[in-house]
Each structure stands twice: as structure tokens, then as C-alpha cells.
Amino acid sequence: MNRILLLLLLLGVRSFAAPPTPKPNIVFILADDLGWSDTTLYGTTKFFETPNIERLASRGMKFTNAYAANPVCSPTRSSIMTGLYPGRLGITAPSGHVPEEKLEASLIARGGPSQKSLQAVSATRLKLEYFTLAEALKGAGYATGHFGKWHLGPEPFDPLHQGFDVDVPHWSGPGPSSYIAPWKSPKFNLPAKPGEQVEDRMSQEAIKFIHAHKDEPFYLNYWAFSVHSPWGAKPELIEKYHRKADPHSAQRNPVYGAMVQSLDEAVGRLLDTLDELKLSDHTIIVFFSDNGGVNWFEPQMKEQAGMDAPPTTNAPLRAGKGTLYEGGTREPCVVVWPGKTKPAAQNDAMLSSVDFYPTLLEITGVAPKADLKFDGVSQVPALLGAGAPRDTLFCYYPHYSPPGHVVHTMPGVWGRRGDWKLIRYFHDADDQSDRFELYNLRDDLGETKNLAAQFPEKVKELNALIDAHLAATHALIPGRNPAYNALVPDWAVSKETAVTVRDGALAITSTGSPPSLSTRDLPHARGPYTVEFRLKSNGKGNGRIFWAANPKEPFFRDRTATFTPQHDNEWHDFAIQLPVETPVEMLRFDPGAGPGEFQVEYLRLKDRDGTVVKEWNFSKDH
């Protein structure tokens, strides 16, 4: 009898014990190429409309000093999934879609003649050996779903092999197949009706996932394609922003305005679903962007989407995507932690994309893997209003801008401590030593005043931190480029060719094979082209001009134009037609076929309309 009473009492105690607290859901919304000034969060725009992102911020904490760990997409995405800096991972360029499977980063041995520094060749895949955020949460009982852009490698490096149960549309490209259905590629696995916008459809697929897992903890990656190229939007929204655009404003692109609105509406659908299912009070929401906004204009923007202005400006921040200035890496960021973050709170604490992984583990109570180490820190103290967990940040981008790109960047790294930010550009000084730019962001958010010369001790202090960071992350450090030609930096010179500038002309001499110079990274234009130049020669033979569409194509005889110099040591003007209509990125100039001296006063490349695409005037420059 006593045993029965004891058993009943124990059962009664158990029945009154509090049930274990269920783990919170996670919705991670990552925009693509959305700049700091592309939402209404920071009072920087009157053109874009983002009421749902504002609605999200009203529920949680807005960060004003949130940074991507890299100014382009794949590296930042890898940092979110691993909590590690891109320099440690070797993923430092937007290369997750390229065909080559490259698992380790490397440094090139020689660069172009205009490049003072060597640069890295990025890894192209997120190696499976990394224990991702999705794998950690899945191991703790979470249902995991990825919706949208991945850009960390196709199979077997896709989301389904990196911890996710679901991957829609299972696409490895840098942008969507297209923004309006029907999709241009049959491999873009997202069911849609003709005319449907990609975020409209993808948000509905994500909503299905929420409904399917509403009774268990879930981790939903909504990694939007918006607002990356190829640009496109709903016609009715384009018309709306066309009417709204102020021709005198830097933010006036109707297509981009429509794309931002569609992104915002997708955020609103997710919030509505969480509200309707009564999940909002139990769901962590992160809103972030992978890099700064696109603040430049390229001809293909008009060709693709009829755009006649840059997509956006990141003002008051300087520059944009792909650069080490604030416009390239400072991001819009909101974190909602129901019951913990104060509604409509704002925090100036510094945050990096490497911080999300350890932060979300601490919030959910999921213990990190025993041997797992992070470069990031938990931002829980900041979210609770208890202080900033870090005072130092880094960003590493060891690359020149791609050939032909309208924005010219160079390999570098920055470190920030407090209000002070130091940018180190590898070997970019005149003597190929490192060049420094120092800014006080509290006084100069737009990075307009380089204080490096005024505060050498601050440069020394922050540079030491950068050295320690590069060493700790085992990042590749670019060396000096042995092929750099300070005299004619735009031109690579063949081995048996020597050049000098004398009496307002480029003097080219060869002792053996025909003299030859080549240049690359030509601005985007359309042919047929004309090459104009003034030449004086005492050499021999015919001259040739070769062209190529990209640096991977060698110069061939079938892509050449021949001319006949008069080797009389007198000046003569030439205008040589290049019968090619497609864009040209490289030219090779052979002024003759034998030994001798060839002097060139200028070279000028013109497009089919006679507009000067590129000019080299040695009489002016020297």
C-alpha cells in the first residue's frame, strides 16, 4: 500500500513539473546586394518603400554598425554559415557558381603590368568539412529549409549536403534565372505562373515550409535573390517608381525601386504567416544583406532591363559593392528576439556576419560542437542591451576588380577599432609598399578625409591589429607583382621588348622577335572599332593589331588587322579598322615585324560611333 502511495505521489509531482521550454524558430532573411541606404531604416532614402522591413524593426533591434565580412556575396554567405572569416575559408570572391571546383585559395605568380600587387585566386566551394549552422541546428532537432540564393557551390556543395532538409529552387547561380516567370533556364526549379515575380513565388514556397513545420522548431533561410542582377521587376511597379522618380536624385531607378518593393513584400508575407500561425512570439528573425549596393552604371543594365541610371547610391556612405569603403560592407541589419530585444530598439554596437552563428546557438541553447571554433562572437549581450561584445572588426578582399569592370578596386584589408578604421591596400604606393587610408567614422562617415599622414601612431596601432588578424586566420597575403610596369602600367611588354618614354613619345625597341605590347580591362563598348595612333619607326616589316573578347582567349591571326608602317624615321598618323562588333577586352599592338625602334605619341581606341573608348597619350602624360 505504501509503495502504491509513493508511486502515485511521484507521478503527481511529474504531472505538475514544468514542460521543457521549446526551442525558438529561426527565420534568417538575407537580401542580395541591398545597400545600407536602400531601406527606410536609417532615414537615408525618400525613394524606396520598405514598410515591412520597418515593421520588422519595430519588433526588435536595429543595428547601425553591422558589417559583412567581405564586400561581395559568396564570402559573406560562407561567413554566416561557418562563423569564420572568409580569409580563413579561402572564399574571398563571388565564385560559388564557376565551373572549376577549387577548394583552396592561392596567389597568382604574376599580375598584369598595371597591377602593383599580386592577388588571390579564391576557392569556389564551401568545403563539406565545415560544420555549418544548418548542420548544428539540424542535429539539435530543427527542421531546416533553404529558399533562394546559395552561391557556395553546386552539388555536392549545395544546401542539401550542408545541413538543409529542403532547398528551393536548388540553384547554384549568382542570381536568379530571371525575375519574372517563365524562367529563362529550365534548371531553375521554382514552379510559377507566367508573369509571377521570383520573390512572390519563393516566399509562397517558404510559407509552405513554415506551415509544414509549425509544430516543431524550424530554421528557415530566406536568402532572397533580390536585388542582384539580372535586373527585372513587375511592370506595374516599374511604372509606379517611374512616376515617383526625381531626375535630380541619385536614387531614381524605377526598376530597382520596384525590385526593392517586391523584396519588402516578401518579408511582409513571412511576417503575416508567423502572425497567423501564432509563431511570432516564438521566432527569432534576422534581416541582413550580403554586401553593399550597386552604385554604378553599366551598358548591360539598359540592355537587360531598360535602366538608364545606377541602381542606387549608398550615400552618405562612400562607394559600394566590391570596395573596402563603408558603402561596400556596412549593411542594414535587424534582429528580433521576442521577449528579449526591446521593440524598436537601436544599437550602435559593432556586429559582423561571422557573429550570427555563435549568436543563434546561444539564443537557441544549442551547444556548439566540441571542437568547433569561431572567429565570430555572440551578440547576445548587445541584444539584451548589456553592452557591445566586440570593439574590433576586419574585412579582407585580396582582389582587383574583374576585367572591364567600371569600378576599379585593388587587393586590401581593413581593420576597425572603435571609431577608427584603417584600410591597407597591398603594395599600392608608388614604390610598391603598402598604402594606407585612415578614417574616423564618428566624424567622417563618408570617408572623405584620409588622416593617415596626421596620425602615424594610429596607423601603426591598427596595422598591427591587421597583421595579427591575417596571421590568426592564415589568410594569403599578396606580394609585390614582379610584372608591374610603372612606366606604362596599362601595357604588358613581351620579353624581348623594352620601353621608355622620351621626348613625349613611347619608345619601343626589340632586339629579336617582333616588338609587342598588350593591354586588357578595356571599357565595355561596341564595334566595329578604330585604333588611331601616331608612329615613327626605323624598324622593319608590317605591324599588327590583335584583339580578344576576354583574358582567357589567346590572340589569334584570325582576329587581327595589319598595317604597313613607313620606316623612314618620320611621324605618320594611322587609323586602323578592327572588323569586330562585339565587346573587346584586350588589344595587342605589334608596331613592326623586326628589330628597331618604334616611337608612339598616342594610341586611341574608338567605338562604332567614333566615341573614344580608351586613350593613351604619352606626350600629355610625360
XYZ file of C-alpha atoms in Angstrom:
622
model
C 0.000 0.000 0.000
C 2.803 2.438 0.943
C 4.575 1.629 -2.335
C 1.423 2.427 -4.306
C 1.017 5.771 -2.493
C 4.665 6.616 -3.175
C 4.249 5.802 -6.865
C 1.136 7.963 -7.090
C 2.927 10.833 -5.375
C 5.853 10.615 -7.809
C 3.513 10.589 -10.768
C 1.731 13.602 -9.337
C 4.994 15.511 -8.976
C 5.877 14.750 -12.593
C 2.475 15.869 -13.797
C 2.972 19.292 -12.166
C 6.575 19.742 -13.389
C 7.035 22.491 -15.991
C 7.416 21.146 -19.535
C 10.770 21.859 -21.179
C 10.893 25.190 -22.991
C 10.605 24.544 -26.735
C 13.422 25.842 -28.877
C 12.621 29.046 -30.777
C 12.235 29.018 -34.537
C 14.690 30.957 -36.712
C 13.940 32.895 -39.883
C 17.103 34.307 -41.466
C 16.309 36.809 -44.240
C 19.368 37.679 -46.312
C 18.998 40.236 -49.088
C 21.425 40.234 -52.005
C 23.267 43.469 -52.889
C 20.874 45.546 -50.771
C 22.733 48.671 -49.679
C 22.654 50.468 -46.336
C 20.590 53.260 -47.893
C 18.131 51.038 -49.783
C 15.618 50.759 -46.933
C 13.846 53.329 -44.796
C 15.585 52.003 -41.670
C 18.242 54.719 -41.473
C 16.460 57.762 -42.885
C 18.644 57.775 -45.993
C 16.016 57.377 -48.741
C 12.807 59.029 -49.873
C 12.519 56.876 -52.975
C 12.407 53.264 -51.797
C 9.455 51.938 -49.814
C 10.074 49.259 -47.190
C 7.167 49.319 -44.704
C 7.508 45.621 -43.862
C 11.199 45.880 -43.073
C 10.267 48.865 -40.875
C 7.562 46.698 -39.308
C 10.189 44.076 -38.564
C 12.435 46.697 -36.944
C 9.544 47.856 -34.753
C 9.549 44.375 -33.185
C 13.239 44.160 -32.422
C 16.661 45.744 -32.570
C 18.165 47.714 -35.452
C 21.962 47.716 -35.718
C 23.723 50.768 -37.163
C 27.222 49.246 -37.287
C 26.566 45.840 -38.850
C 29.134 44.650 -41.393
C 29.531 41.959 -43.990
C 32.863 40.167 -43.609
C 33.559 40.826 -47.295
C 32.233 43.297 -49.888
C 30.866 40.570 -52.213
C 28.376 37.751 -51.837
C 29.926 34.237 -51.666
C 32.461 35.139 -48.946
C 29.827 36.785 -46.729
C 27.483 33.817 -47.155
C 30.263 31.425 -46.186
C 30.978 33.519 -43.074
C 27.335 33.276 -41.990
C 27.225 29.518 -42.437
C 30.511 28.852 -40.610
C 31.140 31.752 -38.225
C 34.597 32.049 -39.829
C 36.261 34.888 -41.698
C 36.483 34.480 -45.498
C 40.285 34.716 -45.336
C 40.361 31.572 -43.218
C 37.926 29.780 -45.544
C 39.718 30.874 -48.705
C 36.433 32.040 -50.233
C 37.161 35.682 -50.963
C 35.450 36.326 -54.323
C 31.917 35.769 -55.712
C 32.917 32.454 -57.253
C 30.434 29.868 -55.973
C 28.932 29.420 -59.440
C 32.046 28.982 -61.577
C 32.571 25.550 -63.159
C 36.024 24.984 -61.651
C 35.937 23.151 -58.325
C 38.674 24.820 -56.306
C 38.787 24.059 -52.594
C 41.832 26.092 -51.582
C 42.757 29.688 -52.299
C 46.056 30.548 -53.948
C 48.105 33.551 -55.071
C 48.934 34.254 -58.698
C 52.638 34.337 -59.590
C 52.482 37.362 -61.924
C 49.861 40.028 -62.460
C 49.129 42.493 -65.215
C 51.531 45.382 -65.815
C 49.147 47.902 -64.217
C 48.816 45.858 -61.020
C 51.282 46.709 -58.291
C 50.211 43.779 -56.120
C 49.663 40.116 -56.712
C 46.148 38.934 -55.935
C 44.443 35.821 -54.637
C 42.539 33.236 -56.606
C 39.521 32.379 -54.474
C 38.268 28.948 -53.521
C 34.990 28.274 -55.324
C 33.240 25.866 -52.955
C 32.336 25.726 -49.245
C 34.112 22.539 -48.227
C 31.952 19.850 -46.651
C 34.356 19.540 -43.722
C 32.968 22.754 -42.205
C 30.197 22.158 -39.663
C 27.586 24.642 -40.783
C 24.947 26.495 -38.818
C 22.314 24.362 -40.552
C 24.074 21.148 -39.502
C 24.288 22.345 -35.897
C 20.585 23.185 -35.752
C 19.520 20.047 -37.601
C 21.478 17.985 -35.101
C 19.503 19.709 -32.323
C 16.169 18.662 -33.800
C 15.411 21.566 -36.120
C 13.714 21.177 -39.476
C 15.925 23.097 -41.896
C 14.982 24.760 -45.174
C 16.899 26.945 -47.592
C 14.990 29.136 -50.034
C 16.744 31.287 -52.615
C 20.330 32.090 -53.475
C 23.127 29.880 -52.171
C 26.243 30.694 -54.238
C 28.566 28.420 -52.279
C 28.785 25.663 -54.867
C 26.581 23.222 -56.799
C 26.194 19.576 -55.805
C 27.777 18.127 -53.748
C 28.362 21.508 -52.039
C 24.713 22.563 -52.218
C 22.392 23.190 -49.241
C 21.155 19.579 -49.208
C 24.717 18.475 -48.448
C 25.340 21.267 -45.922
C 22.605 20.603 -43.361
C 19.342 21.568 -45.057
C 16.373 19.230 -45.496
C 14.866 21.380 -48.248
C 16.461 23.539 -50.960
C 14.319 25.652 -53.289
C 14.983 26.293 -56.162
C 18.182 24.205 -55.836
C 20.099 26.730 -57.934
C 23.820 27.492 -57.779
C 23.903 30.648 -59.892
C 24.884 34.155 -58.733
C 21.401 35.482 -59.496
C 18.007 34.073 -60.472
C 17.400 32.676 -63.933
C 15.167 35.728 -64.364
C 12.929 37.799 -62.107
C 9.679 37.328 -63.994
C 8.342 33.882 -64.994
C 8.659 31.967 -67.207
C 12.228 31.465 -66.053
C 14.934 31.563 -68.700
C 16.594 28.341 -67.509
C 14.708 25.028 -67.133
C 17.110 24.155 -64.297
C 15.648 26.946 -62.151
C 13.387 24.641 -60.145
C 10.701 27.027 -58.912
C 7.115 26.406 -60.064
C 5.458 29.629 -61.179
C 2.767 31.083 -63.384
C 3.738 33.335 -66.315
C 4.271 36.874 -65.082
C 4.937 35.827 -61.471
C 7.829 37.589 -59.737
C 10.537 35.411 -58.203
C 10.171 36.725 -54.609
C 6.384 36.360 -54.789
C 6.748 32.714 -55.720
C 9.675 31.907 -53.446
C 8.035 33.454 -50.390
C 4.997 31.242 -51.004
C 7.252 28.184 -51.085
C 8.854 29.301 -47.817
C 5.384 29.753 -46.310
C 4.569 26.136 -47.183
C 7.659 25.111 -45.210
C 6.513 27.138 -42.192
C 3.067 25.525 -42.294
C 4.571 22.052 -42.592
C 6.802 22.550 -39.537
C 4.732 24.856 -37.356
C 4.568 22.266 -34.580
C 8.328 21.718 -34.326
C 11.353 24.019 -34.221
C 12.459 25.118 -37.679
C 15.315 27.077 -39.223
C 14.293 28.868 -42.402
C 16.888 30.540 -44.617
C 15.079 33.017 -46.815
C 18.082 34.154 -48.843
C 16.446 36.408 -51.401
C 17.672 36.830 -54.950
C 16.696 40.489 -54.783
C 18.197 42.887 -55.615
C 21.009 41.236 -57.603
C 21.257 41.206 -61.391
C 19.811 40.268 -63.859
C 17.554 43.191 -63.080
C 13.835 42.932 -63.675
C 10.546 43.722 -61.963
C 6.771 43.828 -62.300
C 5.748 46.324 -64.996
C 3.132 47.972 -62.791
C 5.698 48.605 -60.040
C 8.227 49.935 -62.525
C 5.595 52.396 -63.690
C 4.866 53.391 -60.095
C 8.508 54.246 -59.410
C 8.906 55.877 -62.797
C 6.220 58.362 -61.754
C 7.852 58.795 -58.351
C 11.434 59.282 -59.559
C 13.103 62.659 -59.110
C 15.517 63.148 -62.035
C 17.836 65.134 -59.769
C 18.106 62.387 -57.115
C 20.839 59.744 -57.073
C 18.130 57.199 -56.157
C 15.771 57.322 -59.121
C 15.960 53.923 -60.842
C 12.354 52.671 -61.322
C 13.352 49.048 -61.956
C 15.429 48.911 -58.791
C 12.725 50.652 -56.774
C 10.240 48.012 -57.929
C 12.663 45.217 -57.008
C 13.133 46.628 -53.502
C 9.352 46.769 -53.039
C 8.949 43.126 -54.110
C 11.612 42.122 -51.592
C 9.822 44.084 -48.882
C 6.506 42.456 -49.760
C 8.109 39.009 -49.418
C 9.270 39.990 -45.919
C 5.704 41.058 -45.169
C 4.283 37.686 -46.265
C 6.647 35.853 -43.943
C 5.697 38.112 -41.021
C 1.979 37.693 -41.788
C 2.344 33.911 -41.807
C 4.151 33.858 -38.473
C 1.417 36.088 -37.021
C -1.434 33.984 -38.415
C 0.089 30.772 -37.039
C 0.806 32.468 -33.682
C 4.511 31.750 -34.089
C 5.807 35.323 -33.942
C 6.354 35.296 -30.182
C 8.477 32.204 -30.567
C 10.554 33.025 -33.664
C 13.957 34.686 -33.940
C 14.177 36.803 -37.106
C 17.364 38.158 -38.657
C 17.391 40.627 -41.541
C 20.730 41.370 -43.213
C 22.396 41.930 -46.606
C 25.480 40.225 -48.017
C 27.293 43.339 -49.277
C 26.795 46.955 -50.286
C 24.588 48.263 -53.042
C 25.483 48.572 -56.722
C 26.137 52.284 -57.217
C 27.482 52.235 -60.769
C 26.008 52.011 -64.252
C 26.893 49.520 -66.988
C 25.531 49.341 -70.552
C 24.074 45.862 -69.950
C 21.750 47.367 -67.353
C 19.992 49.207 -70.152
C 20.158 46.161 -72.409
C 18.697 43.823 -69.746
C 16.102 45.999 -68.092
C 15.927 49.393 -69.800
C 17.714 51.050 -66.881
C 19.236 54.458 -67.553
C 20.670 55.223 -64.106
C 22.702 53.324 -61.489
C 20.554 51.041 -59.331
C 21.242 53.054 -56.178
C 23.602 55.158 -54.130
C 24.926 54.187 -50.706
C 25.269 57.802 -49.596
C 26.131 59.049 -47.069
C 28.485 56.063 -47.186
C 31.324 56.058 -49.690
C 31.383 53.768 -52.766
C 29.590 50.420 -52.897
C 29.715 46.710 -53.616
C 33.171 45.276 -54.152
C 35.017 48.059 -52.319
C 36.568 48.309 -48.871
C 34.797 51.578 -48.108
C 31.725 51.712 -45.874
C 29.360 51.525 -48.838
C 30.764 48.098 -49.654
C 30.395 46.397 -46.285
C 28.120 48.285 -43.855
C 24.710 46.589 -44.022
C 21.102 47.078 -42.957
C 20.506 44.753 -40.016
C 17.580 43.909 -37.734
C 17.370 41.144 -35.144
C 14.090 40.221 -33.440
C 14.287 38.100 -30.275
C 10.772 38.119 -28.801
C 10.664 38.887 -25.124
C 14.359 39.798 -25.082
C 15.083 42.599 -27.547
C 13.189 45.781 -26.801
C 10.752 46.771 -29.555
C 12.047 49.480 -31.907
C 15.462 49.428 -30.216
C 18.586 50.751 -31.898
C 22.109 49.615 -31.129
C 25.422 51.117 -32.250
C 27.407 48.013 -31.261
C 29.663 46.615 -33.962
C 28.467 43.365 -35.499
C 29.979 41.151 -38.195
C 28.415 38.449 -40.341
C 30.724 35.960 -38.598
C 28.770 36.643 -35.380
C 25.415 35.191 -36.416
C 26.341 31.522 -35.946
C 27.543 31.766 -32.305
C 24.742 34.229 -31.516
C 21.980 31.947 -32.772
C 23.448 28.950 -30.942
C 23.411 30.856 -27.652
C 19.878 32.142 -28.214
C 18.535 28.663 -29.008
C 20.513 26.936 -26.280
C 22.178 24.621 -28.780
C 25.619 23.663 -27.552
C 28.386 24.172 -30.125
C 30.217 21.120 -31.365
C 33.046 20.222 -29.001
C 35.918 21.016 -31.373
C 34.202 23.951 -33.120
C 35.922 27.345 -33.020
C 34.521 30.628 -34.302
C 36.010 33.867 -35.487
C 32.666 35.423 -34.554
C 31.379 36.296 -31.093
C 27.908 36.011 -29.623
C 25.949 39.245 -29.867
C 23.565 38.200 -27.066
C 24.905 40.938 -24.714
C 24.145 43.584 -27.350
C 20.675 42.145 -27.985
C 19.943 42.302 -24.258
C 21.207 45.880 -24.026
C 24.104 44.806 -21.834
C 26.987 46.243 -23.861
C 28.969 45.591 -27.013
C 30.755 42.223 -27.186
C 33.392 43.392 -29.664
C 35.368 46.573 -30.338
C 37.321 45.364 -33.360
C 36.310 44.271 -36.874
C 38.113 43.173 -40.022
C 37.357 42.807 -43.701
C 39.728 41.184 -46.210
C 39.394 41.407 -50.000
C 42.603 40.391 -51.840
C 41.386 41.085 -55.391
C 41.438 43.576 -58.203
C 38.110 44.285 -59.834
C 37.246 41.955 -62.743
C 38.480 42.853 -66.231
C 36.401 45.562 -67.838
C 34.567 46.445 -64.632
C 33.600 50.083 -64.246
C 34.668 50.138 -60.577
C 38.399 49.731 -60.029
C 39.318 48.100 -56.751
C 42.604 46.654 -55.509
C 43.681 43.984 -53.014
C 43.346 45.177 -49.456
C 42.099 44.695 -45.941
C 40.623 46.947 -43.316
C 40.580 46.888 -39.552
C 38.337 48.945 -37.329
C 38.669 49.595 -33.613
C 36.184 51.970 -32.075
C 35.679 54.951 -34.361
C 38.957 54.429 -36.226
C 39.194 52.467 -39.467
C 42.417 51.714 -41.340
C 42.421 50.434 -44.913
C 45.627 48.766 -46.082
C 45.985 48.454 -49.850
C 48.662 45.874 -50.553
C 51.695 47.328 -52.400
C 49.725 50.248 -53.834
C 52.203 53.008 -53.036
C 54.487 54.333 -55.780
C 57.353 52.153 -54.533
C 55.049 49.109 -54.211
C 54.950 49.309 -50.437
C 51.552 49.168 -48.716
C 49.366 52.253 -48.942
C 47.149 53.319 -46.018
C 43.941 55.261 -45.600
C 42.808 56.180 -42.083
C 39.342 57.475 -41.225
C 37.497 58.491 -38.092
C 33.978 57.229 -38.800
C 32.377 59.187 -35.970
C 33.461 62.481 -37.540
C 33.652 61.373 -41.166
C 31.147 58.644 -42.020
C 31.643 59.285 -45.738
C 35.413 58.605 -45.527
C 36.355 61.869 -47.209
C 39.435 62.771 -45.114
C 42.386 60.398 -45.087
C 44.113 61.045 -41.751
C 46.985 58.574 -42.213
C 49.631 61.303 -42.509
C 48.304 63.155 -39.445
C 48.100 60.162 -37.119
C 51.018 57.803 -37.879
C 50.806 56.183 -34.441
C 47.152 55.266 -35.023
C 48.136 53.775 -38.383
C 50.849 51.747 -36.652
C 48.414 50.547 -33.956
C 45.675 49.447 -36.349
C 48.147 47.963 -38.815
C 49.490 45.738 -36.054
C 45.933 44.528 -35.427
C 45.550 43.778 -39.135
C 48.843 41.834 -39.101
C 47.616 39.774 -36.163
C 44.267 39.135 -37.846
C 45.848 37.969 -41.103
C 48.185 35.665 -39.197
C 45.433 34.265 -36.977
C 43.167 33.457 -39.931
C 46.031 32.134 -42.109
C 44.920 34.495 -44.849
C 47.020 34.690 -48.004
C 48.983 37.938 -48.084
C 49.573 39.263 -51.608
C 53.167 40.068 -52.501
C 54.568 42.600 -54.946
C 53.826 41.968 -58.590
C 57.146 41.468 -60.420
C 55.454 42.280 -63.747
C 54.325 45.755 -62.693
C 55.455 48.368 -65.206
C 55.412 51.821 -63.655
C 56.381 53.487 -66.922
C 53.421 52.221 -68.988
C 51.233 50.496 -66.399
C 48.398 49.751 -68.818
C 50.607 47.714 -71.137
C 52.326 44.350 -70.766
C 55.598 44.155 -72.680
C 56.888 40.984 -74.361
C 60.185 39.509 -73.151
C 62.424 40.848 -75.947
C 60.772 44.276 -75.971
C 61.971 47.285 -73.993
C 60.096 50.556 -73.495
C 60.913 54.017 -72.276
C 59.298 57.441 -72.541
C 61.450 60.006 -74.339
C 60.630 63.405 -75.860
C 56.889 62.992 -75.413
C 56.676 59.550 -77.004
C 56.789 55.901 -76.002
C 59.994 54.428 -77.462
C 59.677 50.687 -78.167
C 62.733 48.644 -79.081
C 63.265 44.983 -79.856
C 66.454 43.026 -80.391
C 64.896 39.799 -81.623
C 61.275 38.845 -82.176
C 58.720 41.468 -83.255
C 58.083 44.120 -80.573
C 54.772 43.573 -78.817
C 52.631 45.261 -76.154
C 49.223 44.154 -74.866
C 46.557 45.767 -72.706
C 43.401 44.477 -71.034
C 40.398 45.575 -68.986
C 39.120 47.791 -71.780
C 35.812 49.586 -71.118
C 32.649 47.937 -72.410
C 31.787 49.159 -75.920
C 30.550 48.008 -79.320
C 32.408 47.800 -82.620
C 33.434 47.943 -85.294
C 36.357 49.737 -83.691
C 39.044 52.073 -84.919
C 42.561 52.255 -83.499
C 44.222 55.603 -84.155
C 47.908 56.219 -83.445
C 50.915 58.311 -84.455
C 54.037 56.259 -85.197
C 57.686 56.940 -86.112
C 59.850 53.932 -86.983
C 63.250 52.818 -88.196
C 62.316 49.154 -87.845
C 61.100 46.580 -90.360
C 58.004 44.798 -91.623
C 54.266 45.152 -91.248
C 52.542 45.948 -87.973
C 49.528 44.169 -86.496
C 46.757 44.840 -84.005
C 45.176 41.799 -82.348
C 42.004 41.720 -80.271
C 40.368 39.261 -77.876
C 36.992 39.146 -76.129
C 38.345 38.088 -72.732
C 41.670 37.365 -70.987
C 41.224 33.598 -71.354
C 41.289 33.845 -75.155
C 44.737 33.896 -76.779
C 45.487 36.301 -79.597
C 44.906 34.572 -82.952
C 45.789 35.554 -86.523
C 42.112 35.472 -87.492
C 41.470 38.306 -85.023
C 43.994 40.794 -86.321
C 44.288 43.866 -88.525
C 47.515 44.524 -90.474
C 49.028 47.906 -91.299
C 52.171 48.990 -93.164
C 54.434 51.486 -91.370
C 56.805 53.720 -93.308
C 60.157 53.025 -91.683
C 61.594 56.442 -92.552
C 62.005 57.807 -89.040
C 59.236 60.354 -89.673
C 55.877 60.757 -87.905
C 52.828 59.236 -89.596
C 49.183 59.010 -88.483
C 47.213 55.776 -88.767
C 43.544 54.819 -88.370
C 43.167 51.026 -88.454
C 39.729 49.406 -88.590
C 39.011 46.373 -86.406
C 36.138 44.427 -88.017
C 34.583 43.167 -84.795
C 31.209 44.269 -83.404
C 31.169 42.506 -80.030
C 32.859 43.963 -76.915
C 36.642 43.690 -76.827
C 38.550 43.417 -73.550
C 42.129 43.009 -74.816
C 44.342 44.514 -77.508
C 47.836 43.644 -78.662
C 49.906 46.198 -80.571
C 52.851 44.992 -82.704
C 54.266 48.132 -84.377
C 56.552 46.148 -86.738
C 57.971 42.740 -87.545
C 61.657 43.131 -86.824
C 64.348 44.821 -84.745
C 64.496 48.571 -84.499
C 62.968 51.471 -82.608
C 59.304 52.409 -82.852
C 58.045 55.617 -81.253
C 54.360 56.107 -80.435
C 52.986 59.514 -79.468
C 49.441 58.319 -78.745
C 47.071 55.385 -79.147
C 43.311 55.856 -79.244
C 40.535 53.235 -79.360
C 37.168 54.384 -80.757
C 33.840 52.567 -80.896
C 31.410 52.326 -83.814
C 30.068 55.834 -83.113
C 33.515 57.381 -83.096
C 33.493 57.835 -79.320
C 36.888 57.452 -77.657
C 36.751 54.316 -75.505
C 40.332 54.499 -74.251
C 43.278 56.781 -74.975
C 46.974 56.620 -74.148
C 48.682 59.944 -74.809
C 52.368 59.775 -73.958
C 53.019 63.381 -74.950
C 50.498 64.568 -72.326
C 51.267 62.092 -69.559
C 55.001 62.626 -69.583
